Every structure is written in C-alpha cells, then in structure tokens.
Short mmCIF file of C-alpha atoms in Angstrom, two decimals:
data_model
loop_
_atom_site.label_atom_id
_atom_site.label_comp_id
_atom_site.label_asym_id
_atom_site.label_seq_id
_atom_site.Cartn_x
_atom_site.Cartn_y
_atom_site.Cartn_z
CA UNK A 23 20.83 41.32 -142.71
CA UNK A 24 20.25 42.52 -139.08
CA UNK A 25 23.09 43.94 -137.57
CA UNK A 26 24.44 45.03 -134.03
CA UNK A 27 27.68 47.19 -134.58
CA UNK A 28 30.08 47.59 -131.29
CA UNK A 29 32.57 50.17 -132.10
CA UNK A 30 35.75 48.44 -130.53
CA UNK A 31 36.71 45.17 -130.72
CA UNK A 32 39.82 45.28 -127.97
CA UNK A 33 40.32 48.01 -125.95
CA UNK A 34 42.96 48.50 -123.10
CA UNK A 35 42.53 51.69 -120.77
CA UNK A 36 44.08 53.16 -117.39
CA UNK A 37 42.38 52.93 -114.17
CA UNK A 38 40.11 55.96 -113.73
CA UNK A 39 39.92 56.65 -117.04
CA UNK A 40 36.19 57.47 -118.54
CA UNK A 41 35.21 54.58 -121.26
CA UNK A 42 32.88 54.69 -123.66
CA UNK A 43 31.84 51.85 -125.27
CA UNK A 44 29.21 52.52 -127.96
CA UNK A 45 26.44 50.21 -129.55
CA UNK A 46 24.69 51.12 -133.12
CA UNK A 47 21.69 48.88 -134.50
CA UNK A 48 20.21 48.88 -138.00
CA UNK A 49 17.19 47.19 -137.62
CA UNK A 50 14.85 49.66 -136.02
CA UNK A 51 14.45 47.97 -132.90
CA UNK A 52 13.19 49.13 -129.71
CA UNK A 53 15.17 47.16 -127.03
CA UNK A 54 18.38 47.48 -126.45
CA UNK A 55 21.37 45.82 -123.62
CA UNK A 56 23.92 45.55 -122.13
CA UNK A 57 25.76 42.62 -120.85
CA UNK A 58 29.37 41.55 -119.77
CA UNK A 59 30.05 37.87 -119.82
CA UNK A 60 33.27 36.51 -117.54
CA UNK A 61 34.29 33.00 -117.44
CA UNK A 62 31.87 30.67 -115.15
CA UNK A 63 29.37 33.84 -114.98
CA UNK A 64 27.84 33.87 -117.91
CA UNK A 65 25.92 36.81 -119.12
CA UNK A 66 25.01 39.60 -116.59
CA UNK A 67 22.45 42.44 -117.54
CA UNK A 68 24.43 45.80 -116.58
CA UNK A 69 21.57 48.18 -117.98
CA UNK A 70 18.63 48.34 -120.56
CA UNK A 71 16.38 50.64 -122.21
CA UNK A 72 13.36 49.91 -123.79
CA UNK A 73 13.16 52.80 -126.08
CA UNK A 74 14.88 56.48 -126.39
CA UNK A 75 15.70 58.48 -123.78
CA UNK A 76 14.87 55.53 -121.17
CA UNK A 77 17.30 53.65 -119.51
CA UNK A 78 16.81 50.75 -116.87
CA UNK A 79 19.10 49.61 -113.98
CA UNK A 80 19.55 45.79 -114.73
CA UNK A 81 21.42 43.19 -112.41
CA UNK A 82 24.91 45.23 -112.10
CA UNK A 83 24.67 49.10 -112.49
CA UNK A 84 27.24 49.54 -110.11
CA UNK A 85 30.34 51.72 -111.92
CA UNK A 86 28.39 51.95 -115.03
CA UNK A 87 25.77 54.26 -116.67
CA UNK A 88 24.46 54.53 -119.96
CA UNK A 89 22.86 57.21 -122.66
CA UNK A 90 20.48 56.36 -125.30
CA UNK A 91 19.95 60.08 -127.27
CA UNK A 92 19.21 58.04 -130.70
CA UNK A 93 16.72 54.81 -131.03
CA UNK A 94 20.00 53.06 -133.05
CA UNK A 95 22.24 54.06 -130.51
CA UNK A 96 23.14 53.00 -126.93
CA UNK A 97 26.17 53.64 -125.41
CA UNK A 98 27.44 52.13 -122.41
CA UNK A 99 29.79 54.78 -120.02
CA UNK A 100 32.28 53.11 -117.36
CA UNK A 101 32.41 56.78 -115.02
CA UNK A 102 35.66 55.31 -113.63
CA UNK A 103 37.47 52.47 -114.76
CA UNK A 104 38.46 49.76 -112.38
CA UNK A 105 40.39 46.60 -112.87
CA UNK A 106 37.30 44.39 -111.84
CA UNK A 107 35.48 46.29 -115.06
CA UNK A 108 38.15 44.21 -116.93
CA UNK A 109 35.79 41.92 -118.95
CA UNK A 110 34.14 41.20 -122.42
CA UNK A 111 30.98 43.63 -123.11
CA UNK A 112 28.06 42.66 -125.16
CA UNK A 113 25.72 44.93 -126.95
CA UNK A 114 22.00 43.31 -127.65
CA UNK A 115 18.66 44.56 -129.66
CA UNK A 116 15.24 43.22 -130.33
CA UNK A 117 12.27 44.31 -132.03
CA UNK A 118 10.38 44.06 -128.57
CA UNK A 119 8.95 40.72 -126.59
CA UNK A 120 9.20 37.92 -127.43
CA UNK A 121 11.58 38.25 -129.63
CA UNK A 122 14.82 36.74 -129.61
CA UNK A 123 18.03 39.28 -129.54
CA UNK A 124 20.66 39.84 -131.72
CA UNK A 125 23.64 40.51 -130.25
CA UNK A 126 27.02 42.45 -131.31
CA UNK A 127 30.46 40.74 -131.38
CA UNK A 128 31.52 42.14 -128.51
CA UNK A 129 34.03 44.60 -126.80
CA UNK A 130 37.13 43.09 -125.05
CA UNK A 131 37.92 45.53 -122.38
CA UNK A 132 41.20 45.80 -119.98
CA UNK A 133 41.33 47.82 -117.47
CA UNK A 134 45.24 48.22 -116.25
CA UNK B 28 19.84 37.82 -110.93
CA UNK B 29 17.89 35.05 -111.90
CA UNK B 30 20.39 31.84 -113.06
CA UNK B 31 20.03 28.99 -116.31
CA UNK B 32 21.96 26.33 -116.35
CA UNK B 33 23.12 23.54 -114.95
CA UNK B 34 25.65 23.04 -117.67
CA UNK B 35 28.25 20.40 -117.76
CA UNK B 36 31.05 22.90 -118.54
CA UNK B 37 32.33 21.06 -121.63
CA UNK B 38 31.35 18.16 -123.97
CA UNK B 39 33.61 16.50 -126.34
CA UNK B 40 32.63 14.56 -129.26
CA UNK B 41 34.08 12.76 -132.14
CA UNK B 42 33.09 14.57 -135.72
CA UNK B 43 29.96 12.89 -137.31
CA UNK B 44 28.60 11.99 -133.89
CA UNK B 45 25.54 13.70 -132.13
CA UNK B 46 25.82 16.25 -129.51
CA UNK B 47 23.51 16.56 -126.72
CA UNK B 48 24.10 19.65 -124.88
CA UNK B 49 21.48 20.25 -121.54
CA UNK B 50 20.18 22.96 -119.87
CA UNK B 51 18.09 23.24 -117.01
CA UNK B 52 15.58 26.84 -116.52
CA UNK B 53 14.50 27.98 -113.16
CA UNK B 54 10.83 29.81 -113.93
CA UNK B 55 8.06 27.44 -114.82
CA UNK B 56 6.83 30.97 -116.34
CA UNK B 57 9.34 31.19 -118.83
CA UNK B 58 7.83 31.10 -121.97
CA UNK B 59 10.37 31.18 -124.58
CA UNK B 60 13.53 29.60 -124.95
CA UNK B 61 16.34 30.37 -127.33
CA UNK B 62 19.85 28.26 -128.01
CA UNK B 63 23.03 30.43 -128.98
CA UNK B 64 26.27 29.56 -130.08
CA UNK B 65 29.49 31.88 -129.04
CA UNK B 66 32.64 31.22 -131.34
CA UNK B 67 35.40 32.37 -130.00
CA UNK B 68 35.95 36.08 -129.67
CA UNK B 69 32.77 36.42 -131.27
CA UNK B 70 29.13 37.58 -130.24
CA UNK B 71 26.65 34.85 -129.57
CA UNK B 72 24.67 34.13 -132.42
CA UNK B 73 20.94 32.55 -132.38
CA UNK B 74 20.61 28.84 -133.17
CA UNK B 75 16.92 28.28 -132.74
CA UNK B 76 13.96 28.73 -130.42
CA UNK B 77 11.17 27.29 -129.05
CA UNK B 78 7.96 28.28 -127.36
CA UNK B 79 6.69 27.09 -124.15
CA UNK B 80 3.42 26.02 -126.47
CA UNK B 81 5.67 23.53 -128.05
CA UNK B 82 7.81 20.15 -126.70
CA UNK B 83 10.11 20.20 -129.44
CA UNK B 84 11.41 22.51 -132.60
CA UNK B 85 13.74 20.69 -135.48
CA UNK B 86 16.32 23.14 -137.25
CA UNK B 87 19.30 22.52 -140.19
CA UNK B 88 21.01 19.73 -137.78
CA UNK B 89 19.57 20.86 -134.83
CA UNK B 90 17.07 19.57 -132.91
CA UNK B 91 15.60 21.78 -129.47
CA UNK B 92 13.38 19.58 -126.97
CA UNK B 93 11.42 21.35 -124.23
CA UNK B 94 10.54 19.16 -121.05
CA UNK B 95 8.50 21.79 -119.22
CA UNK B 96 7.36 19.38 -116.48
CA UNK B 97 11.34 18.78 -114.97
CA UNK B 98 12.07 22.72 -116.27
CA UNK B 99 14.73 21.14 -119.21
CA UNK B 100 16.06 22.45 -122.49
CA UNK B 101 18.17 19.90 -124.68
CA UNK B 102 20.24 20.77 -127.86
CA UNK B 103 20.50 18.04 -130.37
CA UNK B 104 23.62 18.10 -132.92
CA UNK B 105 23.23 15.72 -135.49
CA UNK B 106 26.24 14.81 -137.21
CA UNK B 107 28.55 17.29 -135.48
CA UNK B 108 31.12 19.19 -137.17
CA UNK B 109 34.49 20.88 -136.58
CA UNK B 110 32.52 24.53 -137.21
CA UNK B 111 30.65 23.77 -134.24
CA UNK B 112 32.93 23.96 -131.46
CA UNK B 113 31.98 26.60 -129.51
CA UNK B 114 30.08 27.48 -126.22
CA UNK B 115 26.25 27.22 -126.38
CA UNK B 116 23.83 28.76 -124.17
CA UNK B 117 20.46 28.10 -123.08
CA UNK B 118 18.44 31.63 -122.12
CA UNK B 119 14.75 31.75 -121.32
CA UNK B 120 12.70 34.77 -121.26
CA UNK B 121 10.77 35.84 -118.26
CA UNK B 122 9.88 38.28 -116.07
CA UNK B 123 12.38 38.99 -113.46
CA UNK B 124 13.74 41.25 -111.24
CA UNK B 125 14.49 44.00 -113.95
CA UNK B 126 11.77 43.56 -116.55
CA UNK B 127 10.83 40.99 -119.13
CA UNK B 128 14.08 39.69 -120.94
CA UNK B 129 16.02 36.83 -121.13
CA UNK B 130 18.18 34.88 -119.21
CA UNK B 131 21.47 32.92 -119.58
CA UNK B 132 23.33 29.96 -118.61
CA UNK B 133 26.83 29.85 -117.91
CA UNK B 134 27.03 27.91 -121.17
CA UNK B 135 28.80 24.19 -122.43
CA UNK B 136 32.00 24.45 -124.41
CA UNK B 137 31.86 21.95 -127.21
CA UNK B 138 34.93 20.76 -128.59
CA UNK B 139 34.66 18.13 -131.57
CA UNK B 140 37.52 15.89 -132.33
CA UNK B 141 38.19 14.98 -135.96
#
C-alpha cells in the first residue's frame, strides 16, 4: 500500500525558531509537494521538486525553503518561524503526470 | 495561483440520501480531474478521477460527471453514510504558473445527519 509518511503530526514552536518538517515516500515516485491548507484557502503549493536535488518555487516560497538529498525524501525548512506560518502542512507524491497524488496526513503546526 | 471551486461551503444531508457536491474548474485545458475526501485531522485521500476524454466515471457509491462545455465537476453520493462526512475537493491538473500539477478548491464540508 502506497504511503506518504510526515514525521509530526502536531507540532508547537517559538517564533524564530528553525522548523523542519520532513516528508518520506515508499513508492518510488518522482514528484513530490508541498502544500499548507488554512480554512477558506484551500490548498496552496509552497514548493515542489520533480526529482532529486531539484526543487521548484511554487505559489508561496516566501519564509520557506526546502531540500530534497534522497528521491524518498523531501523536507520542508521554515528559516524563521512566524505566527502567520501557523497552519496545517501537507506532504504529496506521484509517480509523474498525470497521475493523481497521494498525500500524507499532515503536520499541524503552531507557531507561538 | 490558479483557483477551483465555487463550492457551497457545506452540504447537509440526511443518511441514505444522495449527495451532490459541485465544483466549478477555471482552465478549459485541464485535462484531468480528481475528487478527494479530507476527514478530519487527516490527509486528503483520493476518491476517483476522471479524464477530460470522458463525461462521466462511476465508482463504489460514487458517481464523477464532467461537463467540460460550462467547466463543471459534480460528485454523486449514493446512499450517503455517516463515514462520509468530511470536506471534499475538486482539483484539476494543468499547466500553470509553476509547472504541470494540480489544483484545488476550497472544498464542501459534508455533514450527514442520521
């Protein structure tokens, strides 16, 4: 069974703190994202990478960056935390176009 | 960013009735459409899809319909359960700003009412 693994469920951290949310995928696949979703904004595309090594700026870099060292791994890096960061982070993956993604369960993330 | 979705925000039904949940796409390019379902605290999981090739894709209880000439996406719920409160999204996959991926609605909460 396909899976998309986020490390943290719930985390809380301190404003200017360095967070590191990390993303692991089984299923050998090539694309990976990530999104945050807030109430009455849906999903928004914070960065992508298409395969190791690459990274893409999606709709809302700003704050964020990201590392992708392994093909199963993609890690999403908030430089310095803010209070606005404070939402729920989803980790995606799939195979390659036009394929649907899976996603992970998500990360709840405060920012205090 | 592109937008999906000109969701009614939330839809309540009575258990054993049909859900219709709507969703309207903005790129007559989009070739690919896929429903999810978010529980609560939970990741959104696929539902089905449907190709732009196709008008309309039957699942386990679920029914997709694709109108490509008014750009709308329909979720049918036959005989709608407790388990499927949640919030479903619409997202169609295109070429936008930042590359060929999908995109997402805002989403419907469904609540069913036993």
């Amino acid at each position: 069974d396909v899976k998309v693994t986020q490390s943290s469920r719930y985390l809380v951290k301190r404003t200017g703190e360095k967070v590191f949310l990390e993303c692991v995928q089984d299923m050998d696949h090539e694309n990976m994202f990530w999104y945050r979703q807030d109430p009455g904004l849906g999903l928004r595309l914070i960065y992508f990478s298409y395969d190791v090594k690459m990274k893409e700026k999606g709709d809302i870099p700003e704050g964020y960056s990201v590392s992708r060292e392994k093909k199963e791994r993609f890690s999403l890096i908030l430089e310095s935390a803010s209070t606005n960061q404070t939402s729920m982070y989803l980790c995606a993956s799939r195979t390659g176009y036009p394929y649907g993604y899976t996603f992970g369960s998500g990360t709840r993330l405060t920012v205090v | 960013g592109e937008s999906v979705g000109l969701h009614l925000p939330t839809l309540s039904v009575q258990e054993g009735d049909n859900s219709i949940i709507n969703c309207a796409y903005s790129n007559s390019a989009s070739d690919y459409f896929i429903w999810y379902k978010q529980e609560s605290g939970k990741g959104p999981q696929f539902i089905i899809d449907i190709r732009s090739n196709m008008d309309k894709r039957q699942g386990q209880r679920v029914t997709v319909l694709l109108n490509k000439t008014v750009k709308h996406l329909s979720l049918q719920i036959a005989a709608t359960q407790p388990g499927d409160s949640a919030v479903y999204f619409c997202a169609e996959n295109m070429v936008g700003n930042t590359g060929n991926q999908f995109y997402f609605g805002t989403g419907t909460s469904l609540t069913v009412i036993p």
